[in-house]
Short mmCIF file of C-alpha atoms in Angstrom, two decimals:
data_model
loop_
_atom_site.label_atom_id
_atom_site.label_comp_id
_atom_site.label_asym_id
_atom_site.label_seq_id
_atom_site.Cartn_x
_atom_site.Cartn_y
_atom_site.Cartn_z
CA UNK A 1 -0.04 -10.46 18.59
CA UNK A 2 3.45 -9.96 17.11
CA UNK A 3 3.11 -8.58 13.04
CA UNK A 4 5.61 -9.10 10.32
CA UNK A 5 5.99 -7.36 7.54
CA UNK A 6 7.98 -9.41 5.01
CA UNK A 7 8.98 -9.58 1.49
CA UNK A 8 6.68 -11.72 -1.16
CA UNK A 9 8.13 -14.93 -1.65
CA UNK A 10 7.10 -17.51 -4.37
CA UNK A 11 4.97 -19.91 -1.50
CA UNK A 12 2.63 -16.74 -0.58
CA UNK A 13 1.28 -16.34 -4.25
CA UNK A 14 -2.22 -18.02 -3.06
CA UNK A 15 -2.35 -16.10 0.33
CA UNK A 16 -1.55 -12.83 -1.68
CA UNK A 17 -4.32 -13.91 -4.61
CA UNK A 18 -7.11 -14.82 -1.83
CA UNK A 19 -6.47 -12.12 0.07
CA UNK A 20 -7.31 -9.08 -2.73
CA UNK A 21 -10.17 -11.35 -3.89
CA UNK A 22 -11.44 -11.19 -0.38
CA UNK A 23 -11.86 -7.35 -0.49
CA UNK A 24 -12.31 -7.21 -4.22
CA UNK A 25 -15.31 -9.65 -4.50
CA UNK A 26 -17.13 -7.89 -1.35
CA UNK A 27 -16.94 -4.98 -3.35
CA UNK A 28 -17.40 -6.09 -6.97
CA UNK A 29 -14.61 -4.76 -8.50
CA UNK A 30 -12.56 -7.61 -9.40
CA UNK A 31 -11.90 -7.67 -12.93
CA UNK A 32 -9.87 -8.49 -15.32
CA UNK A 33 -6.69 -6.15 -14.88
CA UNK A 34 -6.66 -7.29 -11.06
CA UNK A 35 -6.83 -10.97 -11.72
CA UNK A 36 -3.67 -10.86 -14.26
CA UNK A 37 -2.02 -9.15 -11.60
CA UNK A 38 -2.77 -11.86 -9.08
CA UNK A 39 -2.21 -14.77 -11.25
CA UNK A 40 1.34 -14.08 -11.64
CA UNK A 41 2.71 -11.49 -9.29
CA UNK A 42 6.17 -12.58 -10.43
CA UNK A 43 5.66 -11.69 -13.83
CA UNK A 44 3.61 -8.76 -13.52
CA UNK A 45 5.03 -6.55 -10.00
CA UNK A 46 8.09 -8.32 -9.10
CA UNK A 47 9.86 -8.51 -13.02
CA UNK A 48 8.81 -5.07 -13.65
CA UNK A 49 11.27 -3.85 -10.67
CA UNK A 50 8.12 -3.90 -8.17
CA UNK A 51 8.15 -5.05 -5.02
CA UNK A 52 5.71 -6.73 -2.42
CA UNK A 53 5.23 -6.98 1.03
CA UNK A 54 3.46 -9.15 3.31
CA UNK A 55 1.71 -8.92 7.01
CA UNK A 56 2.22 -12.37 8.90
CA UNK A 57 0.74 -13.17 11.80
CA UNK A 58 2.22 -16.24 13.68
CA UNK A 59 1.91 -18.51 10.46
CA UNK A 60 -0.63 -16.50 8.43
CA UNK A 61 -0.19 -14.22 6.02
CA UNK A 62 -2.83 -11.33 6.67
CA UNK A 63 -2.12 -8.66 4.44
CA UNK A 64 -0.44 -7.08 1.48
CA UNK A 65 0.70 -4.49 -0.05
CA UNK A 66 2.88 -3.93 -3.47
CA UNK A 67 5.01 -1.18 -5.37
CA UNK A 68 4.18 -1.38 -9.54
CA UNK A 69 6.99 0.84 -11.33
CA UNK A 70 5.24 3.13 -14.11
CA UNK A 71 7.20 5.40 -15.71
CA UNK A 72 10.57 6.76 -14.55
CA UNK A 73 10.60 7.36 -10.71
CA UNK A 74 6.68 6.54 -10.67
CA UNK A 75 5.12 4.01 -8.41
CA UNK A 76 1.93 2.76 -8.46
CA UNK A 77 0.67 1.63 -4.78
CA UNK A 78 -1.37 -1.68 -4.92
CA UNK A 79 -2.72 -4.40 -3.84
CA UNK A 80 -3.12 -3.02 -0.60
CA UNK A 81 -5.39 -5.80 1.80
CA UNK A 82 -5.41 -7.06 5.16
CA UNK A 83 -7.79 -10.07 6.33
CA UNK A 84 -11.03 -9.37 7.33
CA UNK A 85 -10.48 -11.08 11.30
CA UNK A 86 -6.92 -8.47 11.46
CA UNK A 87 -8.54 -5.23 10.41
CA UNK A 88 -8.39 -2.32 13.03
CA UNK A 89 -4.52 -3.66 14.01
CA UNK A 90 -2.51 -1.24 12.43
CA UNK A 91 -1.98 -3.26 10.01
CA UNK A 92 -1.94 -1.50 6.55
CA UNK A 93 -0.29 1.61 8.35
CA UNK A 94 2.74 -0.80 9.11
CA UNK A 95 2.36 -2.32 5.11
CA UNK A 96 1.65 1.83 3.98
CA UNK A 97 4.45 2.61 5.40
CA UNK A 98 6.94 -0.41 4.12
CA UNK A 99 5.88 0.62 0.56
CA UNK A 100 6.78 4.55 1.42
CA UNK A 101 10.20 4.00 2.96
CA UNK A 102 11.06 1.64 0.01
CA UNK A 103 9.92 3.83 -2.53
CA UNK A 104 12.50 6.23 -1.30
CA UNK A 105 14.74 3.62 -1.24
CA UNK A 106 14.16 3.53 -5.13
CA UNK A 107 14.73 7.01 -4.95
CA UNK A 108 11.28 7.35 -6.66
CA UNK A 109 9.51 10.77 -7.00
CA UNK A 110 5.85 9.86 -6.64
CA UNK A 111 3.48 7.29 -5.93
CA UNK A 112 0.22 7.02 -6.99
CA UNK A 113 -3.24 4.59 -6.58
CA UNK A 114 -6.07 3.96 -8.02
CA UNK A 115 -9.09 3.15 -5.96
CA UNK A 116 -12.95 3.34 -5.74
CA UNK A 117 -14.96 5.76 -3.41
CA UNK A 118 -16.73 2.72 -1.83
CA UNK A 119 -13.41 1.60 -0.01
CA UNK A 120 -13.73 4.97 2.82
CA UNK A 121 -11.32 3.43 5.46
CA UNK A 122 -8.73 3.14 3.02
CA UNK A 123 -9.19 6.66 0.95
CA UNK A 124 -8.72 8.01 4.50
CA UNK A 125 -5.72 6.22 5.86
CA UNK A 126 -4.36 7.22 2.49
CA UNK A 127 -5.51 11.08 3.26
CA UNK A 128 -3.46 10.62 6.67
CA UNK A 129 -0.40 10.28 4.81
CA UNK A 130 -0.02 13.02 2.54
CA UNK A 131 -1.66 11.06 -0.78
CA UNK A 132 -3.94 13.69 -2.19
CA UNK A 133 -6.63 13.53 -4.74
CA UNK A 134 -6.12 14.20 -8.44
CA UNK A 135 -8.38 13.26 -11.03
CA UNK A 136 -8.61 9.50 -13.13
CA UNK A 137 -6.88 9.31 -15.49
CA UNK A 138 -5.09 6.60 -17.56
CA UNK A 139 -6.27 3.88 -15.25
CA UNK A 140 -6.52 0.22 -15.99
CA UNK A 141 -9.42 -0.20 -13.70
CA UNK A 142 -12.56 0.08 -14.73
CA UNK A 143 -13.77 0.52 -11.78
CA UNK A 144 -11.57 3.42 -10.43
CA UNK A 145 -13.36 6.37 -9.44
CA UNK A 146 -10.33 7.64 -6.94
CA UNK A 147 -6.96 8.59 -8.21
CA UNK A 148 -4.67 10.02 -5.35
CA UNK A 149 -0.62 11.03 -5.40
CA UNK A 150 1.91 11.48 -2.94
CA UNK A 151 5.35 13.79 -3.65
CA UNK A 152 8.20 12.40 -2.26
#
């Protein structure tokens, strides 16, 4: 199966909302912060000088993954989800790795997420690219518990 990756456009706001409330809601971490974000990604990534990328699959969108400018040359990785029935595809790797090679593009100096420990498969595939683990702080998540940063 041929995969996509492709800008956010205006149509794919309810794939990109369902899909991080997918993964949220199985974990219970959806709150508040995440659901202003996903109510109006124009507003909120794209208007700030973010960016967003999409996995699509034939028709389907069946993942995501954004860039959230904070702070001069600062990134924030987010959003990062791919559909339950596409996982173990390569997938996020190929939406990881969008986000890195435009965040150069911005010339930007490091990126950063915010996670939680329960989310293993992704805290690893982060690992495998160079993101290493600082400690929380300043996060609007409640529930983030991981804080990792990659040097560019």
């Amino acid at each position: 199966m041929e995969i996509a990756i492709i800008q956010y456009e205006q149509q794919f706001a309810a794939d990109f909302k369902k899909l991080n409330l997918e993964w949220l809601d199985k974990y219970s971490l959806t709150e508040e912060a995440d659901l202003k974000v996903l109510n109006d990604p124009e507003k909120e990534i794209l208007a700030t000088g973010g960016c967003i990328f999409l996995a699509k699959a034939g028709g389907e969108i069946v993942g995501s993954c954004a860039l959230i400018p904070e702070g001069q040359d600062e990134y924030e990785l987010a959003k990062m989800a791919v559909a339950p029935a596409f996982q173990g595809n390569g997938i996020s790797k190929m939406l990881l790795e969008k986000c890195l090679d435009e965040a150069v593009n911005k010339k930007a100096k490091r990126i950063f997420l915010l996670s939680n420990s329960q989310l293993n498969t992704a805290v690893s595939l982060y690992e495998k690219y160079g993101f290493r683990h600082i400690p929380v702080t300043g996060s609007h998540y409640v529930t983030a518990d991981v804080m990792m940063e990659k040097i560019l």
